[in-house]
Short mmCIF file of C-alpha atoms in Angstrom, two decimals:
data_model
loop_
_atom_site.label_atom_id
_atom_site.label_comp_id
_atom_site.label_asym_id
_atom_site.label_seq_id
_atom_site.Cartn_x
_atom_site.Cartn_y
_atom_site.Cartn_z
CA MET A 26 -68.50 -11.85 -121.14
CA GLN A 27 -68.17 -13.00 -121.70
CA GLY A 28 -64.32 -7.80 -124.75
CA SER A 29 -65.25 -7.43 -126.32
CA VAL A 30 -61.86 -7.80 -126.06
CA THR A 31 -62.40 -5.80 -128.91
CA ARG A 32 -59.66 -6.40 -128.27
CA SER A 33 -49.07 -3.23 -132.54
CA ARG A 34 -48.14 -4.87 -128.74
CA GLU A 35 -44.86 -6.36 -127.13
CA PHE A 36 -44.12 -9.96 -127.58
CA GLU A 37 -40.59 -9.77 -127.45
CA LEU A 38 -40.79 -11.37 -124.12
CA TRP A 39 -42.92 -14.37 -125.42
CA ASN A 40 -41.14 -15.07 -128.52
CA ARG A 41 -37.42 -14.88 -126.55
CA GLU A 42 -38.80 -17.46 -123.90
CA LYS A 43 -39.61 -19.62 -126.65
CA MET A 44 -36.71 -19.02 -128.64
CA ALA A 45 -34.60 -20.04 -126.27
CA LYS A 46 -36.17 -23.39 -125.34
CA SER A 47 -34.38 -24.86 -128.04
CA SER A 48 -31.35 -24.85 -130.88
CA LEU A 49 -33.43 -23.22 -133.96
CA GLY A 50 -31.47 -24.32 -137.09
CA TRP A 51 -32.03 -21.70 -140.12
CA VAL A 52 -35.97 -22.62 -141.03
CA SER A 53 -37.21 -22.29 -137.56
CA PHE A 54 -34.66 -19.48 -137.57
CA GLN A 55 -36.85 -17.84 -140.39
CA LYS A 56 -40.18 -19.45 -138.81
CA LYS A 57 -39.80 -17.56 -135.04
CA TRP A 58 -38.76 -14.63 -137.45
CA LEU A 59 -42.08 -14.86 -139.45
CA LEU A 60 -43.60 -15.45 -136.54
CA LEU A 61 -42.50 -12.57 -134.74
CA LEU A 62 -43.52 -9.88 -137.73
CA ILE A 63 -46.83 -11.24 -137.45
CA LEU A 64 -47.82 -10.43 -133.95
CA VAL A 65 -46.04 -7.02 -134.05
CA ILE A 66 -47.95 -6.68 -137.17
CA PHE A 67 -51.48 -7.22 -135.97
CA SER A 68 -53.37 -6.49 -132.55
CA LEU A 69 -56.88 -7.61 -131.50
CA SER A 70 -60.31 -6.50 -131.36
CA THR A 71 -59.45 -3.90 -128.06
CA ALA A 72 -56.28 -2.82 -130.53
CA ILE A 73 -54.36 -4.01 -127.08
CA ALA A 74 -52.88 -7.36 -127.68
CA PHE A 75 -50.00 -8.54 -125.45
CA PHE A 76 -49.04 -11.53 -123.49
CA LEU A 77 -48.89 -10.76 -120.06
CA ARG A 78 -47.25 -13.98 -119.83
CA SER A 79 -46.77 -17.70 -120.95
CA ALA A 80 -48.16 -20.55 -119.16
CA PHE A 81 -47.07 -20.64 -116.04
CA ASP A 82 -44.79 -17.92 -115.58
CA SER A 83 -45.11 -14.34 -113.84
CA CYS A 84 -45.28 -11.01 -114.99
CA ASP A 85 -41.67 -9.30 -115.43
CA PRO A 86 -42.46 -6.37 -115.11
CA HIS A 87 -39.80 -4.89 -116.88
CA PRO A 88 -40.63 -0.78 -117.85
CA GLU A 89 -39.59 -0.53 -120.76
CA GLU A 90 -42.06 -3.21 -122.19
CA ARG A 91 -45.05 -0.81 -123.17
CA ILE A 92 -48.24 -1.74 -124.58
CA HIS A 93 -48.60 -0.63 -127.93
CA PHE A 94 -51.80 0.64 -129.33
CA LYS A 95 -53.10 0.78 -133.22
CA ALA A 96 -56.30 2.98 -133.89
CA PRO A 97 -58.52 1.32 -135.86
CA THR A 98 -58.82 1.68 -139.43
CA GLY A 99 -60.20 0.53 -142.55
CA SER A 100 -61.18 1.42 -145.63
CA PHE A 101 -65.21 1.96 -145.10
CA GLN A 102 -66.20 5.80 -145.07
CA ASN A 103 -66.42 6.24 -140.64
CA PRO A 104 -69.52 6.81 -140.17
CA LEU A 105 -68.79 8.98 -137.21
CA GLY A 106 -67.40 11.71 -139.07
CA PHE A 107 -70.48 14.17 -137.48
CA MET A 108 -68.60 13.72 -134.41
CA ARG A 109 -66.19 16.06 -135.66
CA SER A 110 -64.72 18.82 -133.53
CA LYS A 111 -67.36 17.49 -130.93
CA LEU A 112 -66.45 17.79 -127.53
CA VAL A 113 -66.47 13.72 -125.55
CA LEU A 114 -65.99 13.41 -121.96
CA LEU A 115 -65.32 9.87 -120.96
CA VAL A 116 -65.86 8.21 -117.69
CA SER A 117 -64.41 5.14 -116.67
CA HIS A 118 -64.95 3.49 -113.36
CA GLU A 119 -61.13 2.18 -113.53
CA LEU A 120 -58.77 1.68 -116.73
CA SER A 121 -57.46 -2.07 -116.92
CA LEU A 122 -57.40 -4.46 -118.98
CA SER A 123 -60.53 -5.56 -118.34
CA GLY A 124 -63.42 -5.59 -120.58
CA GLY A 125 -65.52 -2.34 -119.81
CA PRO A 126 -61.68 0.11 -120.21
CA LEU A 127 -60.81 -1.80 -123.47
CA LEU A 128 -64.29 -1.07 -125.41
CA LEU A 129 -64.34 2.35 -124.04
CA MET A 130 -60.68 3.07 -125.08
CA GLU A 131 -61.87 1.86 -128.74
CA LEU A 132 -64.20 4.62 -128.57
CA ALA A 133 -61.80 6.81 -127.82
CA PHE A 134 -59.67 6.02 -130.66
CA LEU A 135 -62.69 5.93 -133.29
CA LEU A 136 -63.65 9.36 -132.35
CA ARG A 137 -60.19 10.52 -132.41
CA SER A 138 -59.95 9.53 -136.04
CA VAL A 139 -62.78 11.90 -137.03
CA GLY A 140 -60.84 14.63 -135.34
CA ALA A 141 -63.44 14.66 -131.98
CA HIS A 142 -61.50 16.58 -128.81
CA VAL A 143 -61.90 13.63 -126.79
CA VAL A 144 -60.81 13.43 -122.28
CA TRP A 145 -61.08 10.35 -120.35
CA ILE A 146 -61.28 10.29 -116.77
CA THR A 147 -61.01 7.09 -114.18
CA ASN A 148 -63.46 7.28 -111.64
CA GLN A 149 -61.71 4.46 -109.56
CA LYS A 150 -58.38 5.39 -109.93
CA GLN A 151 -55.29 3.24 -107.58
CA VAL A 152 -53.24 5.21 -105.45
CA GLU A 153 -50.24 4.38 -107.21
CA THR A 154 -49.94 4.13 -110.53
CA ASN A 155 -48.47 0.70 -111.94
CA GLU A 156 -47.30 -0.01 -115.00
CA VAL A 157 -50.22 -0.57 -117.22
CA ILE A 158 -52.03 2.34 -116.04
CA TYR A 159 -49.01 4.43 -117.41
CA SER A 160 -49.15 2.41 -120.50
CA LEU A 161 -52.17 3.11 -121.29
CA GLU A 162 -52.47 6.88 -120.09
CA HIS A 163 -49.91 7.77 -122.29
CA ARG A 164 -50.90 5.74 -125.51
CA MET A 165 -54.09 7.66 -124.97
CA LEU A 166 -52.07 10.84 -124.67
CA ASP A 167 -50.29 9.75 -128.24
CA ARG A 168 -52.99 9.48 -129.79
CA GLY A 169 -54.56 12.83 -128.62
CA VAL A 170 -56.61 11.81 -125.80
CA GLN A 171 -56.57 14.02 -122.83
CA VAL A 172 -56.56 12.48 -120.06
CA PHE A 173 -58.00 14.43 -116.67
CA PRO A 174 -58.71 13.51 -112.51
CA ALA A 175 -61.66 12.64 -112.17
CA ASN A 176 -62.24 14.87 -108.94
CA GLY A 177 -60.48 18.26 -110.15
CA GLN A 178 -61.95 21.18 -111.51
CA GLU A 179 -61.11 20.23 -115.14
CA ALA A 180 -63.49 17.19 -114.89
CA LEU A 181 -66.15 19.39 -113.60
CA ASP A 182 -65.51 22.36 -116.61
CA THR A 183 -65.50 19.70 -118.86
CA ALA A 184 -68.51 17.86 -118.42
CA LEU A 185 -70.12 20.90 -118.53
CA LYS A 186 -68.65 21.88 -121.68
CA ALA A 187 -68.76 18.68 -123.39
CA ASP A 188 -71.36 17.75 -126.18
CA LEU A 189 -71.34 13.94 -125.43
CA VAL A 190 -70.33 12.32 -122.03
CA VAL A 191 -69.99 8.65 -121.95
CA LEU A 192 -70.20 6.70 -118.62
CA ASN A 193 -69.07 3.06 -118.89
CA THR A 194 -70.60 0.77 -116.99
CA ALA A 195 -72.80 1.03 -114.34
CA VAL A 196 -70.52 1.48 -111.64
CA ALA A 197 -69.20 4.50 -113.11
CA GLY A 198 -72.38 6.12 -112.13
CA LYS A 199 -70.95 6.81 -108.47
CA TRP A 200 -69.11 9.78 -110.42
CA LEU A 201 -71.83 12.04 -110.90
CA ASP A 202 -72.45 12.81 -107.03
CA ASP A 203 -68.96 12.81 -106.08
CA VAL A 204 -67.34 15.25 -108.64
CA LEU A 205 -70.41 16.70 -110.62
CA LYS A 206 -72.78 17.31 -107.14
CA LYS A 207 -75.09 19.94 -107.78
CA ASP A 208 -74.32 20.11 -111.35
CA VAL A 209 -75.90 16.61 -111.93
CA PRO A 210 -78.85 18.02 -113.76
CA ARG A 211 -77.06 20.17 -116.02
CA VAL A 212 -75.26 17.47 -117.30
CA LEU A 213 -77.73 14.01 -116.99
CA PRO A 214 -79.22 14.96 -121.02
CA LYS A 215 -76.23 14.79 -122.56
CA VAL A 216 -75.06 11.67 -120.57
CA LEU A 217 -75.36 8.13 -122.65
CA TRP A 218 -74.43 5.22 -120.31
CA TRP A 219 -72.56 2.32 -121.63
CA ILE A 220 -73.78 -0.35 -119.53
CA HIS A 221 -71.65 -4.01 -120.06
CA GLU A 222 -73.16 -5.67 -116.58
CA MET A 223 -75.61 -9.22 -115.94
CA ARG A 224 -74.51 -9.41 -112.32
CA GLY A 225 -76.83 -8.71 -109.55
CA HIS A 226 -74.62 -6.71 -106.96
CA TYR A 227 -74.83 -3.78 -110.04
CA PHE A 228 -77.86 -2.88 -109.15
CA LYS A 229 -77.50 -0.71 -106.34
CA VAL A 230 -79.55 2.83 -106.04
CA GLU A 231 -76.25 4.67 -105.23
CA TYR A 232 -74.87 3.90 -108.81
CA VAL A 233 -77.95 3.98 -111.36
CA LYS A 234 -80.51 6.28 -109.64
CA HIS A 235 -79.82 8.55 -112.23
CA LEU A 236 -80.10 6.13 -114.75
CA PRO A 237 -84.00 7.56 -116.01
CA PHE A 238 -82.56 10.72 -116.52
CA VAL A 239 -80.08 10.34 -118.62
CA ALA A 240 -80.15 11.02 -122.71
CA GLY A 241 -79.83 6.77 -123.15
CA ALA A 242 -78.25 3.76 -122.62
CA MET A 243 -75.98 1.77 -124.57
CA ILE A 244 -76.59 -2.30 -123.69
CA ASP A 245 -74.56 -4.82 -125.79
CA SER A 246 -77.06 -7.04 -126.15
CA HIS A 247 -80.97 -7.45 -126.12
CA THR A 248 -80.85 -10.17 -123.47
CA THR A 249 -78.90 -7.96 -121.16
CA ALA A 250 -80.99 -4.61 -122.25
CA GLU A 251 -84.54 -6.72 -120.98
CA TYR A 252 -83.12 -8.22 -118.33
CA TRP A 253 -82.08 -4.34 -117.26
CA LYS A 254 -85.77 -3.24 -117.99
CA ASN A 255 -87.34 -5.65 -115.93
CA ARG A 256 -84.76 -5.56 -112.80
CA THR A 257 -84.86 -1.99 -112.46
CA GLN A 258 -88.68 -1.74 -112.23
CA LYS A 259 -89.08 -5.03 -110.36
CA ASP A 260 -86.30 -4.05 -107.89
CA LEU A 261 -85.55 -0.14 -107.57
CA ARG A 262 -88.56 0.98 -108.82
CA ILE A 263 -87.08 3.02 -111.56
CA THR A 264 -87.52 3.27 -115.45
CA MET A 265 -84.69 2.76 -117.92
CA PRO A 266 -84.20 5.68 -120.12
CA PRO A 267 -84.19 5.22 -123.99
CA THR A 268 -82.17 2.10 -124.50
CA TYR A 269 -79.95 1.12 -127.39
CA VAL A 270 -78.62 -2.40 -127.94
CA VAL A 271 -75.46 -2.50 -129.95
CA HIS A 272 -73.69 -5.63 -131.19
CA LEU A 273 -69.75 -5.76 -130.62
CA GLY A 274 -67.42 -5.93 -134.03
CA ASN A 275 -63.91 -7.68 -134.15
CA SER A 276 -61.42 -5.10 -135.44
CA LYS A 277 -59.97 -4.78 -139.00
CA GLU A 278 -56.56 -5.91 -137.44
CA LEU A 279 -57.74 -9.14 -136.09
CA MET A 280 -59.61 -9.61 -139.15
CA GLU A 281 -56.26 -9.65 -141.09
CA VAL A 282 -55.12 -12.30 -139.20
CA ALA A 283 -57.89 -14.48 -139.29
CA GLU A 284 -57.77 -14.48 -142.90
CA ASP A 285 -54.50 -14.46 -143.35
CA ASN A 286 -54.05 -18.48 -144.42
CA VAL A 287 -49.91 -18.58 -143.77
CA ALA A 288 -50.24 -16.20 -140.58
CA ARG A 289 -52.91 -18.52 -139.41
CA ARG A 290 -50.75 -21.64 -140.01
CA VAL A 291 -47.43 -20.19 -138.40
CA LEU A 292 -49.64 -19.02 -134.93
CA ARG A 293 -50.77 -22.39 -135.26
CA GLU A 294 -47.87 -24.62 -135.14
CA HIS A 295 -46.07 -22.14 -132.83
CA VAL A 296 -48.64 -22.55 -130.32
CA ARG A 297 -49.56 -25.93 -130.88
CA GLU A 298 -45.33 -26.70 -129.83
CA SER A 299 -45.47 -24.58 -127.43
CA LEU A 300 -48.30 -26.76 -125.85
CA GLY A 301 -46.48 -29.75 -126.76
CA VAL A 302 -49.59 -30.94 -129.16
CA ARG A 303 -49.48 -32.61 -132.25
CA THR A 304 -50.70 -30.90 -135.66
CA ASP A 305 -52.86 -33.18 -136.05
CA ASP A 306 -54.75 -33.57 -132.18
CA LEU A 307 -57.72 -31.99 -132.21
CA LEU A 308 -58.08 -28.77 -128.75
CA PHE A 309 -60.74 -27.82 -127.30
CA ALA A 310 -59.95 -24.11 -125.65
CA ILE A 311 -61.77 -22.13 -122.75
CA ILE A 312 -60.52 -18.52 -123.21
CA ASN A 313 -61.62 -16.17 -120.02
CA SER A 314 -60.40 -15.65 -116.64
CA VAL A 315 -60.30 -18.14 -114.52
CA SER A 316 -63.52 -17.64 -112.11
CA ARG A 317 -67.09 -19.77 -111.28
CA GLY A 318 -68.53 -17.38 -113.16
CA LYS A 319 -66.64 -18.39 -116.87
CA GLY A 320 -67.07 -21.74 -115.94
CA GLN A 321 -63.39 -23.89 -116.34
CA ASP A 322 -64.12 -25.93 -113.74
CA LEU A 323 -67.69 -27.68 -115.15
CA PHE A 324 -65.64 -27.62 -118.89
CA LEU A 325 -63.28 -29.56 -117.60
CA ARG A 326 -65.89 -32.24 -115.90
CA SER A 327 -67.49 -32.17 -119.66
CA PHE A 328 -64.29 -32.47 -121.03
CA TYR A 329 -63.41 -35.65 -118.93
CA GLU A 330 -67.03 -37.09 -119.46
CA SER A 331 -66.07 -36.81 -123.51
CA LEU A 332 -62.90 -38.74 -122.79
CA GLN A 333 -64.87 -41.57 -120.74
CA SER A 334 -67.72 -41.80 -123.26
CA ILE A 335 -65.00 -41.81 -125.96
CA GLN A 336 -63.43 -44.86 -124.79
CA GLU A 337 -66.21 -46.34 -123.76
CA GLN A 338 -67.92 -46.54 -127.11
CA LYS A 339 -64.28 -47.37 -128.67
CA LEU A 340 -64.92 -44.13 -131.35
CA GLN A 341 -61.98 -43.34 -133.85
CA VAL A 342 -61.11 -40.00 -132.83
CA PRO A 343 -57.54 -37.85 -132.98
CA THR A 344 -55.78 -37.43 -129.49
CA MET A 345 -58.05 -35.09 -127.72
CA HIS A 346 -56.92 -32.14 -125.26
CA ALA A 347 -58.44 -29.68 -123.36
CA VAL A 348 -57.17 -26.17 -122.97
CA VAL A 349 -57.60 -22.80 -119.99
CA VAL A 350 -56.36 -19.81 -121.07
CA GLY A 351 -56.95 -17.57 -118.43
CA SER A 352 -55.43 -18.95 -115.35
CA ASP A 353 -53.40 -16.41 -112.94
CA MET A 354 -50.46 -18.08 -111.03
CA ASN A 355 -50.01 -15.92 -109.09
CA ALA A 356 -52.86 -15.57 -107.73
CA GLN A 357 -53.56 -19.33 -106.64
CA THR A 358 -57.45 -18.87 -105.78
CA ARG A 359 -59.00 -21.89 -104.50
CA LEU A 360 -60.26 -22.25 -107.96
CA GLU A 361 -57.28 -22.60 -109.62
CA ALA A 362 -56.10 -25.22 -107.17
CA GLU A 363 -59.78 -27.27 -107.41
CA LEU A 364 -58.64 -27.34 -111.63
CA ARG A 365 -55.45 -28.86 -110.93
CA LYS A 366 -56.46 -31.00 -108.03
CA PHE A 367 -59.34 -32.42 -110.91
CA VAL A 368 -56.54 -32.56 -113.47
CA ILE A 369 -54.50 -34.89 -111.45
CA GLU A 370 -57.33 -36.96 -109.44
CA LYS A 371 -58.64 -37.64 -113.38
CA ARG A 372 -55.41 -38.07 -114.72
CA ILE A 373 -55.58 -36.56 -117.54
CA GLN A 374 -52.64 -33.84 -116.76
CA ASP A 375 -51.38 -35.11 -120.54
CA ARG A 376 -54.59 -33.79 -121.83
CA VAL A 377 -54.84 -30.32 -120.09
CA HIS A 378 -52.97 -27.16 -120.32
CA PHE A 379 -53.05 -24.08 -118.52
CA VAL A 380 -51.98 -21.01 -120.09
CA ASN A 381 -51.88 -17.67 -118.03
CA LYS A 382 -53.79 -14.65 -118.56
CA THR A 383 -53.58 -12.81 -122.08
CA LEU A 384 -54.74 -10.37 -124.25
CA ALA A 385 -53.29 -11.87 -127.31
CA VAL A 386 -55.82 -14.65 -128.02
CA ALA A 387 -54.91 -14.17 -131.68
CA PRO A 388 -52.45 -16.98 -131.60
CA TYR A 389 -54.82 -19.37 -129.55
CA LEU A 390 -57.37 -18.92 -131.40
CA ALA A 391 -55.31 -19.99 -134.15
CA ALA A 392 -54.24 -22.91 -132.86
CA ILE A 393 -57.25 -24.86 -131.65
CA ASP A 394 -60.37 -26.45 -133.39
CA VAL A 395 -63.10 -25.63 -131.07
CA LEU A 396 -64.05 -22.58 -128.50
CA VAL A 397 -66.05 -23.66 -125.58
CA GLN A 398 -68.39 -20.35 -123.90
CA ASN A 399 -69.12 -21.84 -120.57
CA SER A 400 -70.45 -18.51 -118.86
CA GLN A 401 -72.63 -19.53 -116.12
CA GLY A 402 -75.47 -17.44 -114.59
CA ARG A 403 -77.12 -15.56 -116.56
CA GLY A 404 -74.30 -15.88 -119.49
CA GLU A 405 -72.52 -13.31 -121.18
CA CYS A 406 -73.63 -9.78 -121.83
CA PHE A 407 -72.10 -10.28 -125.30
CA GLY A 408 -68.53 -12.23 -125.25
CA ARG A 409 -66.70 -11.05 -127.67
CA ILE A 410 -64.59 -13.77 -127.77
CA THR A 411 -66.83 -16.08 -129.28
CA ILE A 412 -67.11 -13.36 -132.69
CA GLU A 413 -63.39 -13.45 -132.80
CA ALA A 414 -63.68 -17.29 -132.39
CA MET A 415 -65.82 -17.50 -135.33
CA ALA A 416 -63.94 -15.13 -137.23
CA PHE A 417 -60.86 -17.76 -137.05
CA GLN A 418 -64.02 -20.57 -138.59
CA LEU A 419 -63.83 -22.08 -135.18
CA PRO A 420 -67.17 -23.45 -134.34
CA VAL A 421 -68.39 -22.67 -130.55
CA LEU A 422 -70.13 -24.97 -127.81
CA GLY A 423 -71.54 -22.24 -125.42
CA THR A 424 -74.08 -21.77 -122.58
CA SER A 425 -77.45 -21.22 -124.00
CA ALA A 426 -77.33 -17.84 -121.69
CA GLY A 427 -76.87 -14.34 -122.15
CA GLY A 428 -75.62 -12.15 -125.46
CA THR A 429 -74.23 -15.46 -126.41
CA THR A 430 -77.79 -16.95 -127.96
CA GLU A 431 -77.47 -13.93 -130.09
CA ILE A 432 -74.10 -14.95 -131.40
CA VAL A 433 -74.08 -18.23 -132.03
CA VAL A 434 -76.63 -19.99 -134.15
CA ASN A 435 -77.50 -23.57 -132.14
CA GLY A 436 -77.12 -26.23 -134.97
CA SER A 437 -75.17 -23.75 -137.74
CA THR A 438 -72.75 -22.13 -136.48
CA GLY A 439 -72.27 -24.01 -132.97
CA LEU A 440 -74.18 -25.80 -130.16
CA LEU A 441 -75.80 -24.47 -127.39
CA HIS A 442 -75.57 -26.18 -123.24
CA PRO A 443 -77.49 -25.16 -120.65
CA VAL A 444 -76.06 -23.47 -117.90
CA GLY A 445 -75.16 -24.92 -114.44
CA LYS A 446 -74.23 -28.78 -113.36
CA VAL A 447 -77.16 -30.04 -115.48
CA GLY A 448 -75.11 -28.98 -118.63
CA VAL A 449 -72.04 -30.88 -118.01
CA ILE A 450 -73.19 -33.56 -119.79
CA PRO A 451 -74.82 -31.66 -122.64
CA LEU A 452 -71.87 -30.46 -123.26
CA SER A 453 -69.70 -33.83 -122.93
CA LYS A 454 -71.92 -34.82 -125.70
CA ASN A 455 -71.05 -31.80 -128.22
CA ILE A 456 -67.69 -32.31 -127.51
CA VAL A 457 -68.51 -35.57 -128.89
CA LYS A 458 -70.22 -35.02 -131.54
CA LEU A 459 -67.58 -32.43 -132.91
CA ALA A 460 -64.61 -34.78 -132.03
CA THR A 461 -66.48 -37.55 -134.28
CA HIS A 462 -67.79 -35.63 -137.43
CA VAL A 463 -64.93 -33.69 -138.88
CA GLU A 464 -67.12 -32.16 -141.78
CA ARG A 465 -69.83 -30.63 -139.39
CA ARG A 466 -66.88 -29.21 -137.43
CA LEU A 467 -65.38 -27.56 -140.12
CA THR A 468 -69.34 -26.62 -142.07
CA MET A 469 -70.31 -24.68 -138.68
CA GLY A 470 -66.64 -23.16 -138.85
CA ARG A 471 -67.05 -21.59 -142.18
CA LYS A 472 -70.46 -20.78 -141.26
CA GLY A 473 -69.37 -18.53 -138.34
CA TYR A 474 -67.28 -16.94 -140.00
CA GLU A 475 -69.52 -15.92 -142.71
CA ARG A 476 -72.07 -14.73 -140.09
CA VAL A 477 -69.44 -12.61 -138.26
CA LYS A 478 -68.30 -10.84 -142.02
CA GLU A 479 -72.41 -9.89 -142.60
CA ARG A 480 -72.97 -8.65 -138.91
CA PHE A 481 -69.68 -8.46 -136.28
CA LEU A 482 -67.27 -6.58 -138.04
CA GLU A 483 -65.46 -3.01 -136.29
CA GLN A 484 -67.45 -1.40 -139.51
CA HIS A 485 -70.73 -2.32 -138.47
CA MET A 486 -70.00 -1.74 -134.52
CA ALA A 487 -69.33 1.91 -135.59
CA SER A 488 -72.16 2.29 -137.89
CA ARG A 489 -74.36 1.12 -134.86
CA ILE A 490 -72.65 3.11 -132.61
CA ALA A 491 -72.96 6.39 -134.70
CA ARG A 492 -77.01 5.83 -135.00
CA VAL A 493 -77.05 6.05 -131.47
CA LEU A 494 -74.34 9.08 -130.71
CA LYS A 495 -76.50 11.06 -133.61
CA GLU A 496 -80.30 10.67 -131.52
CA VAL A 497 -78.36 11.22 -128.28
CA LEU A 498 -76.97 14.20 -129.48
CA ASP A 499 -80.32 15.63 -130.82
CA TYR A 500 -81.84 14.89 -127.67
CA SER A 501 -79.41 17.09 -125.51
CA LYS A 502 -80.06 19.55 -128.44
CA HIS A 503 -83.44 19.16 -127.82
CA HIS A 504 -83.17 19.49 -123.93
CA SER A 505 -80.88 22.91 -124.40
CA ASP A 506 -83.22 24.70 -126.28
CA SER A 507 -86.27 23.97 -124.31
#
């Protein structure tokens, strides 16, 4: 899911690479600097956007290339103002560039912006601090977020004194017994458990045995909340606490880029040039880390089937391309190899483009025409890339599973298809539909943008979270008084 995320960073390396590839005239020079200015100004919904590397390149871990955050801002009155001077402990199972930690970091900055005292601990911290962890920790420190070791006395003291403790993801539940031990009952009444998982292996008693006794659970979609309710009762014989569904929202920074025609045009031209595709070509993209659960393999099958169908029916459409953003050229996993083998066997190398992992998705959203959200199994818990794509007025072809069904209005803002192999042909047909009906594609994109403006903005998410925090604080106060 699917991260959030949500998502000012370093783009110099990427920009230098692109600029070095050709000799530029004055007009091109101006365009490059305009692009650089745009990239530096905006940050994505997680407020952490930077390129890990361009396609087929490995990371160049220079210590001076730090990740830059920009705290969420906005002209609206912050509904979290009541959290001023409150002490909040945020417990993350890890500190990484994945969706869960980035969402929690967004919350940290939202709380800091209203004057809350925020402490961060990471339960499963790597023995050797890498550059990403170092950068994230020091950026939090720069924003006034204190960072403590997960198993030290400071963490225990903070948990006991805190007004609110947020456990982020199911795995973070292990921290309760590992660190609090005999003091667990004293802390549970002020715990808000933020759950993002939809996978069965998270349903372990060692993770969630204290779940029934916390002040509340916050989950990203109604589908996921219902799944947790049923699964905990059936398999673990435990009951969920008061559960709140909080849909995520796009950051102000991402919306500024999405609504800036000049920025979108420059990004579109630059990315398409880097991919070697023409202005009028039609790009379908899937933007997720490559894995079975995200369905890149099934997407490429559908894309190939759509090309065959167009050829057989002799349909007149622009040249179509598939863009897979989220590869890991260093890992060289079995799935990565299968994807490339499939492309070669089907002789569509000129139509399929692999882009290495990146959190800077906005340039690709500006460059493509349709987003494919092909998460398999139970789907995405929410799938933040979906609302980011809709902000760029892109129609979404998504699986009819998980939180995607709560975001995409089938037939209006996009088209849904079944999960699994049975969804390959329906998705291929949907690809053909949007390829052959330009006005329908554009109309769906506009409606998706309108839906984002109505319910998936940063202020919407902040208001939803504020209502949850008020109830959790009231619960905690009542428990303490009694």
